[in-house]
């Protein structure tokens, strides 16, 4: 990623290129350290702030210890809030805030978690509105929508009585549309394949889940996180294949027309089984 402004002094531009190179090489801790150096020079540097927020979330997510997770997620929220203060309508700053909130919520008790999910809404929609090319923003929107769509009775009751109702936007179909959009933008993302395949599975779209998981099998993992996700995809696929085979046998016994074998999604067109609505980028908060 190039420096955000030609007004940056040479030393800052050099550090920004260095940080981007480290992040692209998946050296997240080192990249975060360089962005922090930039912020020591210019505490109001928008690019360094929102990138530091995203990297803090990535690093924190790798820890099993909740204290360390919380420390990184809290730092991410601070960076994101500072970026948001600079650009309240910025797609990147709103994405960073939504991402930090989403991850902080995993550590909260029920009431605080539901409040955080309510607060995420405006930020995640602004992120996709102002940065429709940012795959991770669509992925986050889809995950948020799907979680809202599956609030349990107590969560809905709490939201109704204490939070003014369940936030608008919790829809499983729209969640899948958003993950499909994310995968179109980042067709080699294993986490996005896995998220979408699980949504398909839980919504009874078994053949789409199979096609998505088979597409994931053709992607070579780059990071240790990718390897974990690929293993999860590999574990999820066989039961779906067995269920599809059973359904085909049932069709044969009943004399119904058999469906053609599931075709894996083409490598560069991962959403060919489920076209994304053309107006999906126009959703408003």
PDB file of C-alpha atoms in Angstrom:
ATOM      1  CA  UNK A   1       0.000   0.000   0.000  1.00  0.00           C
ATOM      2  CA  UNK A   2       1.387   3.377  -0.959  1.00  0.00           C
ATOM      3  CA  UNK A   3       1.621   6.237   1.522  1.00  0.00           C
ATOM      4  CA  UNK A   4      -1.650   8.042   1.895  1.00  0.00           C
ATOM      5  CA  UNK A   5      -0.393  11.532   1.086  1.00  0.00           C
ATOM      6  CA  UNK A   6       2.520  13.101  -0.780  1.00  0.00           C
ATOM      7  CA  UNK A   7       2.696  15.497   2.184  1.00  0.00           C
ATOM      8  CA  UNK A   8       4.233  12.729   4.296  1.00  0.00           C
ATOM      9  CA  UNK A   9       7.941  13.407   4.890  1.00  0.00           C
ATOM     10  CA  UNK A  10      10.369  10.919   3.320  1.00  0.00           C
ATOM     11  CA  UNK A  11      11.040   9.160   6.627  1.00  0.00           C
ATOM     12  CA  UNK A  12       7.314   8.486   7.112  1.00  0.00           C
ATOM     13  CA  UNK A  13       6.850   7.320   3.527  1.00  0.00           C
ATOM     14  CA  UNK A  14       9.721   4.896   3.959  1.00  0.00           C
ATOM     15  CA  UNK A  15       8.195   3.483   7.135  1.00  0.00           C
ATOM     16  CA  UNK A  16       4.776   3.137   5.499  1.00  0.00           C
ATOM     17  CA  UNK A  17       6.238   1.119   2.647  1.00  0.00           C
ATOM     18  CA  UNK A  18       8.172  -0.970   5.160  1.00  0.00           C
ATOM     19  CA  UNK A  19       5.045  -1.644   7.232  1.00  0.00           C
ATOM     20  CA  UNK A  20       3.036  -2.591   4.145  1.00  0.00           C
ATOM     21  CA  UNK A  21       5.766  -4.969   3.000  1.00  0.00           C
ATOM     22  CA  UNK A  22       5.866  -6.634   6.415  1.00  0.00           C
ATOM     23  CA  UNK A  23       2.072  -6.972   6.514  1.00  0.00           C
ATOM     24  CA  UNK A  24       2.046  -8.472   3.022  1.00  0.00           C
ATOM     25  CA  UNK A  25       4.645 -10.970   4.234  1.00  0.00           C
ATOM     26  CA  UNK A  26       2.309 -11.822   7.161  1.00  0.00           C
ATOM     27  CA  UNK A  27       4.734 -10.410   9.712  1.00  0.00           C
ATOM     28  CA  UNK A  28       1.959  -8.698  11.617  1.00  0.00           C
ATOM     29  CA  UNK A  29       3.787  -7.898  14.854  1.00  0.00           C
ATOM     30  CA  UNK A  30       6.675  -6.307  12.983  1.00  0.00           C
ATOM     31  CA  UNK A  31       4.276  -4.343  10.779  1.00  0.00           C
ATOM     32  CA  UNK A  32       2.378  -3.101  13.827  1.00  0.00           C
ATOM     33  CA  UNK A  33       5.641  -1.942  15.368  1.00  0.00           C
ATOM     34  CA  UNK A  34       6.489   0.127  12.292  1.00  0.00           C
ATOM     35  CA  UNK A  35       3.031   1.726  12.209  1.00  0.00           C
ATOM     36  CA  UNK A  36       3.516   2.589  15.876  1.00  0.00           C
ATOM     37  CA  UNK A  37       6.786   4.287  14.911  1.00  0.00           C
ATOM     38  CA  UNK A  38       4.876   6.332  12.335  1.00  0.00           C
ATOM     39  CA  UNK A  39       2.402   7.367  15.022  1.00  0.00           C
ATOM     40  CA  UNK A  40       5.234   8.574  17.224  1.00  0.00           C
ATOM     41  CA  UNK A  41       6.172  10.923  14.390  1.00  0.00           C
ATOM     42  CA  UNK A  42       2.571  11.858  13.520  1.00  0.00           C
ATOM     43  CA  UNK A  43      -0.082  10.798  16.019  1.00  0.00           C
ATOM     44  CA  UNK A  44      -2.810  11.903  13.569  1.00  0.00           C
ATOM     45  CA  UNK A  45      -1.741   9.650  10.692  1.00  0.00           C
ATOM     46  CA  UNK A  46      -4.979   8.099   9.420  1.00  0.00           C
ATOM     47  CA  UNK A  47      -3.484   5.170   7.499  1.00  0.00           C
ATOM     48  CA  UNK A  48      -1.188   4.180  10.361  1.00  0.00           C
ATOM     49  CA  UNK A  49      -4.072   4.356  12.846  1.00  0.00           C
ATOM     50  CA  UNK A  50      -6.559   2.150  11.037  1.00  0.00           C
ATOM     51  CA  UNK A  51      -3.895  -0.325   9.964  1.00  0.00           C
ATOM     52  CA  UNK A  52      -2.618  -0.530  13.550  1.00  0.00           C
ATOM     53  CA  UNK A  53      -6.174  -1.269  14.664  1.00  0.00           C
ATOM     54  CA  UNK A  54      -6.623  -4.100  12.160  1.00  0.00           C
ATOM     55  CA  UNK A  55      -3.236  -5.625  12.950  1.00  0.00           C
ATOM     56  CA  UNK A  56      -3.920  -5.452  16.696  1.00  0.00           C
ATOM     57  CA  UNK A  57      -7.099  -7.465  16.190  1.00  0.00           C
ATOM     58  CA  UNK A  58      -5.282 -10.041  14.058  1.00  0.00           C
ATOM     59  CA  UNK A  59      -2.548 -10.492  16.626  1.00  0.00           C
ATOM     60  CA  UNK A  60      -4.927 -10.582  19.585  1.00  0.00           C
ATOM     61  CA  UNK A  61      -7.091 -13.226  17.918  1.00  0.00           C
ATOM     62  CA  UNK A  62      -4.186 -15.670  17.974  1.00  0.00           C
ATOM     63  CA  UNK A  63      -3.996 -15.757  21.761  1.00  0.00           C
ATOM     64  CA  UNK A  64      -6.043 -18.202  23.795  1.00  0.00           C
ATOM     65  CA  UNK A  65      -5.481 -16.170  26.956  1.00  0.00           C
ATOM     66  CA  UNK A  66      -8.350 -13.720  27.340  1.00  0.00           C
ATOM     67  CA  UNK A  67      -6.214 -11.141  29.130  1.00  0.00           C
ATOM     68  CA  UNK A  68      -3.871 -10.843  26.158  1.00  0.00           C
ATOM     69  CA  UNK A  69      -6.758 -10.907  23.720  1.00  0.00           C
ATOM     70  CA  UNK A  70      -8.453  -8.106  25.607  1.00  0.00           C
ATOM     71  CA  UNK A  71      -5.302  -5.994  25.693  1.00  0.00           C
ATOM     72  CA  UNK A  72      -4.872  -6.190  21.915  1.00  0.00           C
ATOM     73  CA  UNK A  73      -8.567  -5.686  21.200  1.00  0.00           C
ATOM     74  CA  UNK A  74      -8.689  -2.650  23.510  1.00  0.00           C
ATOM     75  CA  UNK A  75      -5.637  -1.196  21.782  1.00  0.00           C
ATOM     76  CA  UNK A  76      -7.297  -1.831  18.432  1.00  0.00           C
ATOM     77  CA  UNK A  77     -10.377   0.055  19.578  1.00  0.00           C
ATOM     78  CA  UNK A  78      -8.256   3.018  20.673  1.00  0.00           C
ATOM     79  CA  UNK A  79      -6.462   3.184  17.321  1.00  0.00           C
ATOM     80  CA  UNK A  80      -9.764   2.806  15.476  1.00  0.00           C
ATOM     81  CA  UNK A  81     -11.491   5.529  17.505  1.00  0.00           C
ATOM     82  CA  UNK A  82      -8.637   7.919  16.760  1.00  0.00           C
ATOM     83  CA  UNK A  83      -8.919   7.144  13.040  1.00  0.00           C
ATOM     84  CA  UNK A  84     -12.686   7.642  13.232  1.00  0.00           C
ATOM     85  CA  UNK A  85     -12.217  11.048  14.885  1.00  0.00           C
ATOM     86  CA  UNK A  86     -10.100  12.067  11.899  1.00  0.00           C
ATOM     87  CA  UNK A  87     -12.519  10.699   9.285  1.00  0.00           C
ATOM     88  CA  UNK A  88     -15.996   9.947  10.676  1.00  0.00           C
ATOM     89  CA  UNK A  89     -17.245   8.851   7.250  1.00  0.00           C
ATOM     90  CA  UNK A  90     -14.102   6.953   6.285  1.00  0.00           C
ATOM     91  CA  UNK A  91     -14.665   3.410   5.103  1.00  0.00           C
ATOM     92  CA  UNK A  92     -11.416   2.249   6.660  1.00  0.00           C
ATOM     93  CA  UNK A  93     -11.955   3.922  10.031  1.00  0.00           C
ATOM     94  CA  UNK A  94     -15.492   2.560  10.304  1.00  0.00           C
ATOM     95  CA  UNK A  95     -14.294  -0.906   9.345  1.00  0.00           C
ATOM     96  CA  UNK A  96     -11.588  -0.734  11.999  1.00  0.00           C
ATOM     97  CA  UNK A  97     -14.082   0.303  14.692  1.00  0.00           C
ATOM     98  CA  UNK A  98     -16.556  -2.412  13.679  1.00  0.00           C
ATOM     99  CA  UNK A  99     -13.811  -5.046  13.624  1.00  0.00           C
ATOM    100  CA  UNK A 100     -12.539  -4.060  17.063  1.00  0.00           C
ATOM    101  CA  UNK A 101     -16.055  -4.062  18.500  1.00  0.00           C
ATOM    102  CA  UNK A 102     -16.910  -7.413  16.942  1.00  0.00           C
ATOM    103  CA  UNK A 103     -13.870  -9.023  18.530  1.00  0.00           C
ATOM    104  CA  UNK A 104     -14.231  -7.239  21.860  1.00  0.00           C
ATOM    105  CA  UNK A 105     -17.793  -8.569  22.002  1.00  0.00           C
ATOM    106  CA  UNK A 106     -16.509 -12.149  22.090  1.00  0.00           C
ATOM    107  CA  UNK A 107     -15.064 -11.416  25.537  1.00  0.00           C
ATOM    108  CA  UNK A 108     -18.098  -9.604  26.956  1.00  0.00           C
ATOM    109  CA  UNK A 109     -20.949 -10.911  29.046  1.00  0.00           C
ATOM    110  CA  UNK A 110     -24.341 -11.161  27.365  1.00  0.00           C
ATOM    111  CA  UNK A 111     -25.633  -7.630  27.957  1.00  0.00           C
ATOM    112  CA  UNK A 112     -22.436  -5.848  26.957  1.00  0.00           C
ATOM    113  CA  UNK A 113     -22.068  -8.153  23.952  1.00  0.00           C
ATOM    114  CA  UNK A 114     -25.507  -7.236  22.664  1.00  0.00           C
ATOM    115  CA  UNK A 115     -24.779  -3.541  23.160  1.00  0.00           C
ATOM    116  CA  UNK A 116     -21.579  -3.928  21.158  1.00  0.00           C
ATOM    117  CA  UNK A 117     -23.428  -5.691  18.347  1.00  0.00           C
ATOM    118  CA  UNK A 118     -25.902  -2.836  18.267  1.00  0.00           C
ATOM    119  CA  UNK A 119     -23.084  -0.298  18.074  1.00  0.00           C
ATOM    120  CA  UNK A 120     -21.413  -2.171  15.214  1.00  0.00           C
ATOM    121  CA  UNK A 121     -24.321  -1.608  12.840  1.00  0.00           C
ATOM    122  CA  UNK A 122     -23.678   1.923  11.629  1.00  0.00           C
ATOM    123  CA  UNK A 123     -19.933   1.362  11.364  1.00  0.00           C
ATOM    124  CA  UNK A 124     -20.073  -1.815   9.324  1.00  0.00           C
ATOM    125  CA  UNK A 125     -22.592  -0.376   6.861  1.00  0.00           C
ATOM    126  CA  UNK A 126     -20.533   2.786   6.447  1.00  0.00           C
ATOM    127  CA  UNK A 127     -17.469   0.635   5.841  1.00  0.00           C
ATOM    128  CA  UNK A 128     -19.056  -1.220   2.922  1.00  0.00           C
ATOM    129  CA  UNK A 129     -20.647   1.966   1.590  1.00  0.00           C
ATOM    130  CA  UNK A 130     -17.414   3.952   1.461  1.00  0.00           C
ATOM    131  CA  UNK A 131     -15.029   1.059   0.772  1.00  0.00           C
ATOM    132  CA  UNK A 132     -17.046  -1.364  -1.377  1.00  0.00           C
ATOM    133  CA  UNK A 133     -13.753  -2.807  -2.636  1.00  0.00           C
ATOM    134  CA  UNK A 134     -12.703  -3.942   0.845  1.00  0.00           C
ATOM    135  CA  UNK A 135     -13.446  -7.672   1.013  1.00  0.00           C
ATOM    136  CA  UNK A 136     -12.923  -7.860   4.763  1.00  0.00           C
ATOM    137  CA  UNK A 137     -15.647  -5.248   5.328  1.00  0.00           C
ATOM    138  CA  UNK A 138     -18.181  -7.371   3.410  1.00  0.00           C
ATOM    139  CA  UNK A 139     -17.077 -10.440   5.338  1.00  0.00           C
ATOM    140  CA  UNK A 140     -17.591  -8.632   8.634  1.00  0.00           C
ATOM    141  CA  UNK A 141     -20.997  -7.339   7.538  1.00  0.00           C
ATOM    142  CA  UNK A 142     -22.054 -10.863   6.609  1.00  0.00           C
ATOM    143  CA  UNK A 143     -20.862 -12.332   9.892  1.00  0.00           C
ATOM    144  CA  UNK A 144     -22.607  -9.570  11.854  1.00  0.00           C
ATOM    145  CA  UNK A 145     -25.873 -10.015   9.949  1.00  0.00           C
ATOM    146  CA  UNK A 146     -25.837 -13.763  10.382  1.00  0.00           C
ATOM    147  CA  UNK A 147     -25.236 -13.469  14.129  1.00  0.00           C
ATOM    148  CA  UNK A 148     -28.137 -11.049  14.476  1.00  0.00           C
ATOM    149  CA  UNK A 149     -30.400 -13.317  12.452  1.00  0.00           C
ATOM    150  CA  UNK A 150     -29.753 -16.087  14.967  1.00  0.00           C
ATOM    151  CA  UNK A 151     -30.300 -14.250  18.221  1.00  0.00           C
ATOM    152  CA  UNK A 152     -31.963 -16.607  20.679  1.00  0.00           C
ATOM    153  CA  UNK A 153     -35.146 -15.789  22.583  1.00  0.00           C
ATOM    154  CA  UNK A 154     -33.341 -14.283  25.584  1.00  0.00           C
ATOM    155  CA  UNK A 155     -31.119 -12.136  23.371  1.00  0.00           C
ATOM    156  CA  UNK A 156     -34.131 -10.822  21.498  1.00  0.00           C
ATOM    157  CA  UNK A 157     -36.009 -10.146  24.722  1.00  0.00           C
ATOM    158  CA  UNK A 158     -33.055  -8.307  26.275  1.00  0.00           C
ATOM    159  CA  UNK A 159     -32.588  -6.243  23.123  1.00  0.00           C
ATOM    160  CA  UNK A 160     -36.280  -5.364  23.041  1.00  0.00           C
ATOM    161  CA  UNK A 161     -36.548  -4.392  26.707  1.00  0.00           C
ATOM    162  CA  UNK A 162     -33.218  -2.649  27.272  1.00  0.00           C
ATOM    163  CA  UNK A 163     -31.750  -1.706  23.882  1.00  0.00           C
ATOM    164  CA  UNK A 164     -34.757  -0.526  21.914  1.00  0.00           C
ATOM    165  CA  UNK A 165     -35.040  -3.682  19.857  1.00  0.00           C
ATOM    166  CA  UNK A 166     -32.853  -5.968  17.767  1.00  0.00           C
ATOM    167  CA  UNK A 167     -30.822  -3.893  15.286  1.00  0.00           C
ATOM    168  CA  UNK A 168     -32.118  -3.932  11.727  1.00  0.00           C
ATOM    169  CA  UNK A 169     -30.084  -5.946   9.272  1.00  0.00           C
ATOM    170  CA  UNK A 170     -30.103  -9.438  10.736  1.00  0.00           C
ATOM    171  CA  UNK A 171     -30.943 -11.532   7.684  1.00  0.00           C
ATOM    172  CA  UNK A 172     -29.382 -14.873   6.721  1.00  0.00           C
ATOM    173  CA  UNK A 173     -29.904 -14.388   2.993  1.00  0.00           C
ATOM    174  CA  UNK A 174     -28.266 -10.973   3.054  1.00  0.00           C
ATOM    175  CA  UNK A 175     -25.449 -12.376   5.196  1.00  0.00           C
ATOM    176  CA  UNK A 176     -24.721 -14.973   2.515  1.00  0.00           C
ATOM    177  CA  UNK A 177     -24.944 -12.314  -0.198  1.00  0.00           C
ATOM    178  CA  UNK A 178     -22.338 -10.270   1.646  1.00  0.00           C
ATOM    179  CA  UNK A 179     -19.990 -13.237   2.084  1.00  0.00           C
ATOM    180  CA  UNK A 180     -20.405 -13.996  -1.616  1.00  0.00           C
ATOM    181  CA  UNK A 181     -19.445 -10.401  -2.378  1.00  0.00           C
ATOM    182  CA  UNK A 182     -16.408 -10.699  -0.096  1.00  0.00           C
ATOM    183  CA  UNK A 183     -15.334 -13.903  -1.825  1.00  0.00           C
ATOM    184  CA  UNK A 184     -15.681 -12.268  -5.232  1.00  0.00           C
ATOM    185  CA  UNK A 185     -13.243  -9.596  -4.071  1.00  0.00           C
ATOM    186  CA  UNK A 186     -10.862 -12.059  -2.378  1.00  0.00           C
ATOM    187  CA  UNK A 187     -11.326 -15.408  -4.161  1.00  0.00           C
ATOM    188  CA  UNK A 188      -8.321 -17.044  -2.487  1.00  0.00           C
ATOM    189  CA  UNK A 189      -9.353 -16.260   1.084  1.00  0.00           C
ATOM    190  CA  UNK A 190      -9.737 -19.503   3.028  1.00  0.00           C
ATOM    191  CA  UNK A 191     -11.522 -17.859   5.998  1.00  0.00           C
ATOM    192  CA  UNK A 192     -14.159 -16.433   3.655  1.00  0.00           C
ATOM    193  CA  UNK A 193     -14.682 -19.822   2.013  1.00  0.00           C
ATOM    194  CA  UNK A 194     -15.116 -21.397   5.429  1.00  0.00           C
ATOM    195  CA  UNK A 195     -17.521 -18.728   6.713  1.00  0.00           C
ATOM    196  CA  UNK A 196     -19.682 -18.966   3.590  1.00  0.00           C
ATOM    197  CA  UNK A 197     -19.679 -22.774   3.517  1.00  0.00           C
ATOM    198  CA  UNK A 198     -20.889 -22.915   7.112  1.00  0.00           C
ATOM    199  CA  UNK A 199     -23.673 -20.450   6.366  1.00  0.00           C
ATOM    200  CA  UNK A 200     -24.720 -22.545   3.377  1.00  0.00           C
ATOM    201  CA  UNK A 201     -24.653 -25.686   5.504  1.00  0.00           C
ATOM    202  CA  UNK A 202     -26.764 -24.250   8.314  1.00  0.00           C
ATOM    203  CA  UNK A 203     -29.253 -22.806   5.839  1.00  0.00           C
ATOM    204  CA  UNK A 204     -29.721 -26.176   4.160  1.00  0.00           C
ATOM    205  CA  UNK A 205     -27.844 -25.249   0.971  1.00  0.00           C
ATOM    206  CA  UNK A 206     -25.748 -28.366   1.074  1.00  0.00           C
ATOM    207  CA  UNK A 207     -24.628 -28.412  -2.548  1.00  0.00           C
ATOM    208  CA  UNK A 208     -23.426 -24.823  -2.420  1.00  0.00           C
ATOM    209  CA  UNK A 209     -21.559 -25.624   0.778  1.00  0.00           C
ATOM    210  CA  UNK A 210     -19.903 -28.598  -0.943  1.00  0.00           C
ATOM    211  CA  UNK A 211     -18.886 -26.517  -3.964  1.00  0.00           C
ATOM    212  CA  UNK A 212     -17.439 -23.790  -1.733  1.00  0.00           C
ATOM    213  CA  UNK A 213     -15.479 -26.284   0.368  1.00  0.00           C
ATOM    214  CA  UNK A 214     -14.153 -28.072  -2.708  1.00  0.00           C
ATOM    215  CA  UNK A 215     -12.977 -24.712  -4.066  1.00  0.00           C
ATOM    216  CA  UNK A 216     -11.166 -24.151  -0.761  1.00  0.00           C
ATOM    217  CA  UNK A 217      -9.311 -27.451  -1.202  1.00  0.00           C
ATOM    218  CA  UNK A 218      -7.590 -26.026  -4.278  1.00  0.00           C
ATOM    219  CA  UNK A 219      -6.145 -23.048  -2.379  1.00  0.00           C
ATOM    220  CA  UNK A 220      -2.653 -23.492  -0.995  1.00  0.00           C
ATOM    221  CA  UNK A 221      -2.422 -22.244   2.617  1.00  0.00           C
ATOM    222  CA  UNK A 222       0.088 -19.455   3.197  1.00  0.00           C
ATOM    223  CA  UNK A 223      -0.082 -18.830   6.937  1.00  0.00           C
ATOM    224  CA  UNK A 224      -0.540 -21.116   9.915  1.00  0.00           C
ATOM    225  CA  UNK A 225      -4.041 -19.666  10.288  1.00  0.00           C
ATOM    226  CA  UNK A 226      -4.785 -20.650   6.690  1.00  0.00           C
ATOM    227  CA  UNK A 227      -3.649 -24.186   7.441  1.00  0.00           C
ATOM    228  CA  UNK A 228      -6.016 -24.402  10.411  1.00  0.00           C
ATOM    229  CA  UNK A 229      -8.917 -23.116   8.302  1.00  0.00           C
ATOM    230  CA  UNK A 230      -8.116 -25.565   5.497  1.00  0.00           C
ATOM    231  CA  UNK A 231      -8.198 -28.425   7.972  1.00  0.00           C
ATOM    232  CA  UNK A 232     -11.577 -27.234   9.232  1.00  0.00           C
ATOM    233  CA  UNK A 233     -12.849 -27.124   5.638  1.00  0.00           C
ATOM    234  CA  UNK A 234     -11.537 -30.646   5.068  1.00  0.00           C
ATOM    235  CA  UNK A 235     -13.319 -31.822   8.209  1.00  0.00           C
ATOM    236  CA  UNK A 236     -16.605 -30.173   7.221  1.00  0.00           C
ATOM    237  CA  UNK A 237     -16.718 -31.573   3.683  1.00  0.00           C
ATOM    238  CA  UNK A 238     -17.058 -35.394   4.087  1.00  0.00           C
ATOM    239  CA  UNK A 239     -20.331 -35.349   6.106  1.00  0.00           C
ATOM    240  CA  UNK A 240     -21.864 -33.055   3.490  1.00  0.00           C
ATOM    241  CA  UNK A 241     -20.764 -35.373   0.676  1.00  0.00           C
ATOM    242  CA  UNK A 242     -22.235 -38.371   2.510  1.00  0.00           C
ATOM    243  CA  UNK A 243     -25.514 -36.545   3.090  1.00  0.00           C
ATOM    244  CA  UNK A 244     -25.668 -35.567  -0.579  1.00  0.00           C
ATOM    245  CA  UNK A 245     -25.016 -39.160  -1.637  1.00  0.00           C
ATOM    246  CA  UNK A 246     -27.802 -40.390   0.678  1.00  0.00           C
ATOM    247  CA  UNK A 247     -30.181 -37.844  -0.809  1.00  0.00           C
ATOM    248  CA  UNK A 248     -29.288 -38.982  -4.308  1.00  0.00           C
ATOM    249  CA  UNK A 249     -29.986 -42.604  -3.367  1.00  0.00           C
ATOM    250  CA  UNK A 250     -33.352 -41.594  -1.924  1.00  0.00           C
ATOM    251  CA  UNK A 251     -34.199 -39.802  -5.160  1.00  0.00           C
ATOM    252  CA  UNK A 252     -33.253 -42.888  -7.136  1.00  0.00           C
ATOM    253  CA  UNK A 253     -35.500 -45.132  -5.002  1.00  0.00           C
ATOM    254  CA  UNK A 254     -38.403 -42.743  -5.387  1.00  0.00           C
ATOM    255  CA  UNK A 255     -37.898 -42.468  -9.107  1.00  0.00           C
ATOM    256  CA  UNK A 256     -37.077 -38.762  -8.918  1.00  0.00           C
ATOM    257  CA  UNK A 257     -34.693 -37.054 -11.317  1.00  0.00           C
ATOM    258  CA  UNK A 258     -31.152 -37.196  -9.998  1.00  0.00           C
ATOM    259  CA  UNK A 259     -29.225 -33.964  -9.655  1.00  0.00           C
ATOM    260  CA  UNK A 260     -25.948 -33.729 -11.561  1.00  0.00           C
ATOM    261  CA  UNK A 261     -22.747 -34.205  -9.539  1.00  0.00           C
ATOM    262  CA  UNK A 262     -21.705 -31.167  -7.541  1.00  0.00           C
ATOM    263  CA  UNK A 263     -19.279 -29.043  -9.516  1.00  0.00           C
ATOM    264  CA  UNK A 264     -16.531 -27.311  -7.598  1.00  0.00           C
ATOM    265  CA  UNK A 265     -16.565 -23.570  -8.063  1.00  0.00           C
ATOM    266  CA  UNK A 266     -14.148 -22.290 -10.706  1.00  0.00           C
ATOM    267  CA  UNK A 267     -11.011 -21.025  -8.980  1.00  0.00           C
ATOM    268  CA  UNK A 268     -11.407 -17.400 -10.076  1.00  0.00           C
ATOM    269  CA  UNK A 269     -15.197 -17.232  -9.876  1.00  0.00           C
ATOM    270  CA  UNK A 270     -16.022 -18.576  -6.403  1.00  0.00           C
ATOM    271  CA  UNK A 271     -19.586 -17.313  -6.372  1.00  0.00           C
ATOM    272  CA  UNK A 272     -20.738 -18.675  -9.714  1.00  0.00           C
ATOM    273  CA  UNK A 273     -23.434 -20.741  -7.990  1.00  0.00           C
ATOM    274  CA  UNK A 274     -24.818 -17.693  -6.232  1.00  0.00           C
ATOM    275  CA  UNK A 275     -24.554 -14.386  -8.114  1.00  0.00           C
ATOM    276  CA  UNK A 276     -24.339 -11.339  -5.915  1.00  0.00           C
ATOM    277  CA  UNK A 277     -27.115  -8.764  -6.377  1.00  0.00           C
ATOM    278  CA  UNK A 278     -25.839  -5.834  -8.384  1.00  0.00           C
ATOM    279  CA  UNK A 279     -27.061  -3.337  -5.832  1.00  0.00           C
ATOM    280  CA  UNK A 280     -25.545  -4.970  -2.759  1.00  0.00           C
ATOM    281  CA  UNK A 281     -23.055  -2.142  -2.352  1.00  0.00           C
ATOM    282  CA  UNK A 282     -25.880   0.362  -2.009  1.00  0.00           C
ATOM    283  CA  UNK A 283     -27.176  -0.890   1.363  1.00  0.00           C
ATOM    284  CA  UNK A 284     -27.582   2.004   3.768  1.00  0.00           C
ATOM    285  CA  UNK A 285     -27.330   2.056   7.533  1.00  0.00           C
TER     286      UNK A 285
END
